[in-house]
Amino acid sequence: MIRVLAIDDEPLALRQLVTYIQKVPFLTLAGECRSAAEARTLMEQDVVDAIFCDIHMPDLSGMDFVRSLPAPPLIVFTTAYSEYALEGYSVNAVDYLLKPFGMNDFLRAALKIQEQYNLRHPGQPQQQSSPVQSDGTIFVKTDYRVVRLAISDIRYVEGMSEYLKIHLDGQPRPVVTLLSMKKMEDYLPPARFMRIHRSYIVNLEKIQEVNKNRVILDADTYLPIGDLYRERFNDYLSRNFLGK
């Protein structure tokens, strides 16, 4: 787990930071501070891998605080003042969040933190049992956004070169993301999803009919069953088939 410190002199902004940190599986809250002085004291007593730090604070600004650290951890600056952006990157900040920001923006910064942390600690990769959240959702990066998808809404996943199309209930257009079929297969719950073709993973609960070498999800959606995956799929059918 990546130990993260939240620093902001505004109580509501600090509470938001803490809430977001607690929602990301690979982050753990090392502490929450209302000033740079308080943060310095905490860092002298505990290990901190990353900081989400407000820039505009009384007494000592977040920027000056980071400059004063002999070995600063990974830094994400938060502020309502856009003119600080370039200055933030001048001290090697990982990212910059302009207030007000939402969970998608925060997660984007958290993923950058994770990437940089793993580069700094190659012998200690972050272990994550599953990207599936406790409410049955996953976060997926698409275009320049990070979106939350309900596992139960996924009808099937279609591979196309280095990208995936995630087809969802009630949405005419799929979500496109840069991810391999193998990783997606590993991420999805095996009790509910199965790879039936080199280019298709299907939600087993969405199958309406199996006809020869294809599965039918609805009148317009037919997915082929590949030769390499047929035996496993037939085993699934035999376990769930009523009759002779």
CSV table of N, CA and C in Angstrom, one decimal, residues 52-119:
chain,number,residue,atom,x,y,z
A,52,PHE,N,-0.7,14.7,-1.0
A,52,PHE,CA,-1.7,15.6,-1.7
A,52,PHE,C,-1.7,16.9,-0.9
A,53,CYS,N,-1.2,17.9,-1.5
A,53,CYS,CA,-0.9,19.1,-0.7
A,53,CYS,C,-1.5,20.4,-1.3
A,54,ASP,N,-2.3,21.1,-0.5
A,54,ASP,CA,-2.8,22.4,-1.0
A,54,ASP,C,-1.6,23.4,-1.1
A,55,ILE,N,-1.7,24.3,-2.1
A,55,ILE,CA,-0.6,25.2,-2.3
A,55,ILE,C,-0.8,26.5,-1.4
A,56,HIS,N,-2.0,27.0,-1.4
A,56,HIS,CA,-2.3,28.3,-0.8
A,56,HIS,C,-2.7,28.1,0.7
A,57,MET,N,-1.7,28.1,1.6
A,57,MET,CA,-2.0,27.9,3.0
A,57,MET,C,-1.3,29.0,3.8
A,58,PRO,N,-1.8,29.4,4.9
A,58,PRO,CA,-1.2,30.5,5.8
A,58,PRO,C,0.1,30.0,6.3
A,59,ASP,N,1.0,31.0,6.8
A,59,ASP,CA,2.3,30.7,7.4
A,59,ASP,C,3.3,30.2,6.4
A,60,LEU,N,3.1,28.9,5.9
A,60,LEU,CA,4.0,28.4,4.9
A,60,LEU,C,3.2,27.7,3.8
A,61,SER,N,3.4,28.2,2.6
A,61,SER,CA,2.7,27.6,1.5
A,61,SER,C,3.1,26.2,1.2
A,62,GLY,N,2.2,25.5,0.5
A,62,GLY,CA,2.5,24.1,0.1
A,62,GLY,C,3.7,24.0,-0.7
A,63,MET,N,3.9,25.0,-1.6
A,63,MET,CA,5.1,25.0,-2.5
A,63,MET,C,6.4,25.1,-1.7
A,64,ASP,N,6.4,26.1,-0.8
A,64,ASP,CA,7.6,26.3,0.0
A,64,ASP,C,7.9,25.2,1.0
A,65,PHE,N,6.8,24.5,1.4
A,65,PHE,CA,6.9,23.4,2.3
A,65,PHE,C,7.6,22.2,1.6
A,66,VAL,N,7.2,22.0,0.3
A,66,VAL,CA,7.8,20.9,-0.4
A,66,VAL,C,9.3,21.2,-0.7
A,67,ARG,N,9.6,22.5,-1.1
A,67,ARG,CA,11.0,22.9,-1.3
A,67,ARG,C,11.8,22.7,-0.1
A,68,SER,N,11.3,22.8,1.1
A,68,SER,CA,12.1,22.7,2.3
A,68,SER,C,12.4,21.3,2.7
A,69,LEU,N,11.7,20.3,2.1
A,69,LEU,CA,11.9,18.9,2.4
A,69,LEU,C,13.2,18.4,1.8
A,70,PRO,N,14.1,17.8,2.6
A,70,PRO,CA,15.4,17.3,2.1
A,70,PRO,C,15.2,16.1,1.1
A,71,ALA,N,14.2,15.3,1.3
A,71,ALA,CA,13.9,14.2,0.3
A,71,ALA,C,12.4,14.1,0.2
A,72,PRO,N,11.8,14.9,-0.6
A,72,PRO,CA,10.3,15.0,-0.7
A,72,PRO,C,9.8,13.7,-1.3
A,73,PRO,N,8.6,13.3,-0.8
A,73,PRO,CA,8.0,12.1,-1.4
A,73,PRO,C,7.3,12.5,-2.7
A,74,LEU,N,6.5,11.7,-3.3
A,74,LEU,CA,5.7,12.0,-4.5
A,74,LEU,C,4.7,13.1,-4.1
A,75,ILE,N,4.6,14.1,-5.0
A,75,ILE,CA,3.7,15.2,-4.6
A,75,ILE,C,2.6,15.4,-5.7
A,76,VAL,N,1.4,15.6,-5.2
A,76,VAL,CA,0.3,16.1,-6.0
A,76,VAL,C,-0.2,17.4,-5.4
A,77,PHE,N,-0.1,18.5,-6.1
A,77,PHE,CA,-0.6,19.8,-5.5
A,77,PHE,C,-2.1,20.0,-5.8
A,78,THR,N,-2.8,20.6,-4.9
A,78,THR,CA,-4.2,20.9,-5.1
A,78,THR,C,-4.3,22.4,-4.8
A,79,THR,N,-5.1,23.1,-5.6
A,79,THR,CA,-5.2,24.5,-5.4
A,79,THR,C,-6.4,25.1,-6.3
A,80,ALA,N,-6.9,26.2,-5.9
A,80,ALA,CA,-8.0,26.9,-6.7
A,80,ALA,C,-7.4,27.9,-7.6
A,81,TYR,N,-6.1,28.0,-7.6
A,81,TYR,CA,-5.4,29.1,-8.4
A,81,TYR,C,-4.6,28.4,-9.5
A,82,SER,N,-5.1,28.6,-10.8
A,82,SER,CA,-4.4,27.9,-11.9
A,82,SER,C,-3.1,28.4,-12.2
A,83,GLU,N,-2.7,29.6,-11.8
A,83,GLU,CA,-1.4,30.2,-12.1
A,83,GLU,C,-0.3,29.5,-11.4
A,84,TYR,N,-0.6,28.6,-10.4
A,84,TYR,CA,0.4,27.9,-9.7
A,84,TYR,C,0.9,26.6,-10.5
A,85,ALA,N,0.2,26.3,-11.5
A,85,ALA,CA,0.4,25.0,-12.2
A,85,ALA,C,1.9,24.8,-12.6
A,86,LEU,N,2.4,25.8,-13.4
A,86,LEU,CA,3.8,25.6,-13.9
A,86,LEU,C,4.8,25.6,-12.7
A,87,GLU,N,4.5,26.4,-11.7
A,87,GLU,CA,5.4,26.4,-10.5
A,87,GLU,C,5.4,25.1,-9.9
A,88,GLY,N,4.2,24.4,-9.8
A,88,GLY,CA,4.1,23.1,-9.2
A,88,GLY,C,5.0,22.1,-9.9
A,89,TYR,N,5.0,22.1,-11.2
A,89,TYR,CA,5.8,21.1,-12.0
A,89,TYR,C,7.3,21.5,-11.9
A,90,SER,N,7.6,22.7,-11.5
A,90,SER,CA,9.0,23.0,-11.4
A,90,SER,C,9.7,22.3,-10.2
A,91,VAL,N,8.9,21.9,-9.3
A,91,VAL,CA,9.4,21.1,-8.1
A,91,VAL,C,9.1,19.6,-8.3
A,92,ASN,N,8.9,19.2,-9.6
A,92,ASN,CA,8.8,17.8,-9.9
A,92,ASN,C,7.5,17.2,-9.3
A,93,ALA,N,6.4,17.9,-9.2
A,93,ALA,CA,5.2,17.4,-8.8
A,93,ALA,C,4.7,16.3,-9.8
A,94,VAL,N,4.1,15.3,-9.3
A,94,VAL,CA,3.6,14.2,-10.1
A,94,VAL,C,2.3,14.7,-10.9
A,95,ASP,N,1.5,15.5,-10.2
A,95,ASP,CA,0.3,16.0,-10.9
A,95,ASP,C,-0.2,17.3,-10.2
A,96,TYR,N,-1.2,17.9,-10.7
A,96,TYR,CA,-1.7,19.1,-10.2
A,96,TYR,C,-3.2,19.1,-10.4
A,97,LEU,N,-4.0,19.2,-9.3
A,97,LEU,CA,-5.4,19.2,-9.3
A,97,LEU,C,-6.0,20.6,-9.0
A,98,LEU,N,-6.8,21.1,-10.0
A,98,LEU,CA,-7.4,22.4,-9.8
A,98,LEU,C,-8.8,22.2,-9.2
A,99,LYS,N,-8.9,22.9,-8.1
A,99,LYS,CA,-10.2,22.9,-7.3
A,99,LYS,C,-11.3,23.6,-8.1
A,100,PRO,N,-12.5,23.2,-8.1
A,100,PRO,CA,-13.0,21.9,-7.5
A,100,PRO,C,-12.7,20.8,-8.4
A,101,PHE,N,-12.3,19.6,-7.9
A,101,PHE,CA,-12.0,18.5,-8.7
A,101,PHE,C,-12.9,17.3,-8.2
A,102,GLY,N,-13.1,16.4,-9.0
A,102,GLY,CA,-14.0,15.2,-8.7
A,102,GLY,C,-13.2,13.9,-8.5
A,103,MET,N,-13.9,12.8,-8.3
A,103,MET,CA,-13.2,11.6,-8.1
A,103,MET,C,-12.4,11.1,-9.4
A,104,ASN,N,-12.9,11.4,-10.5
A,104,ASN,CA,-12.2,11.0,-11.8
A,104,ASN,C,-10.8,11.7,-11.8
A,105,ASP,N,-10.8,13.0,-11.6
A,105,ASP,CA,-9.6,13.7,-11.6
A,105,ASP,C,-8.6,13.2,-10.5
A,106,PHE,N,-9.2,13.0,-9.3
A,106,PHE,CA,-8.3,12.5,-8.2
A,106,PHE,C,-7.7,11.1,-8.6
A,107,LEU,N,-8.5,10.2,-9.2
A,107,LEU,CA,-8.1,8.9,-9.5
A,107,LEU,C,-7.0,9.0,-10.6
A,108,ARG,N,-7.1,9.9,-11.5
A,108,ARG,CA,-6.0,10.1,-12.5
A,108,ARG,C,-4.7,10.4,-11.8
A,109,ALA,N,-4.7,11.3,-10.8
A,109,ALA,CA,-3.5,11.6,-10.1
A,109,ALA,C,-3.0,10.4,-9.3
A,110,ALA,N,-4.0,9.7,-8.7
A,110,ALA,CA,-3.6,8.5,-7.9
A,110,ALA,C,-2.9,7.5,-8.7
A,111,LEU,N,-3.3,7.3,-9.9
A,111,LEU,CA,-2.7,6.3,-10.8
A,111,LEU,C,-1.3,6.8,-11.2
A,112,LYS,N,-1.1,8.1,-11.4
A,112,LYS,CA,0.3,8.6,-11.6
A,112,LYS,C,1.2,8.3,-10.4
A,113,ILE,N,0.6,8.5,-9.2
A,113,ILE,CA,1.3,8.3,-8.0
A,113,ILE,C,1.8,6.8,-8.0
A,114,GLN,N,0.8,5.9,-8.3
A,114,GLN,CA,1.1,4.5,-8.3
A,114,GLN,C,2.2,4.1,-9.3
A,115,GLU,N,2.2,4.7,-10.4
A,115,GLU,CA,3.2,4.4,-11.5
A,115,GLU,C,4.5,4.9,-11.0
A,116,GLN,N,4.6,6.1,-10.5
A,116,GLN,CA,5.9,6.6,-10.0
A,116,GLN,C,6.4,5.8,-8.8
A,117,TYR,N,5.5,5.4,-7.9
A,117,TYR,CA,5.9,4.6,-6.7
A,117,TYR,C,6.5,3.3,-7.2
A,118,ASN,N,5.9,2.6,-8.1
A,118,ASN,CA,6.4,1.4,-8.6
A,118,ASN,C,7.8,1.5,-9.3
A,119,LEU,N,8.0,2.7,-10.0
A,119,LEU,CA,9.3,2.9,-10.6
A,119,LEU,C,10.4,3.1,-9.5
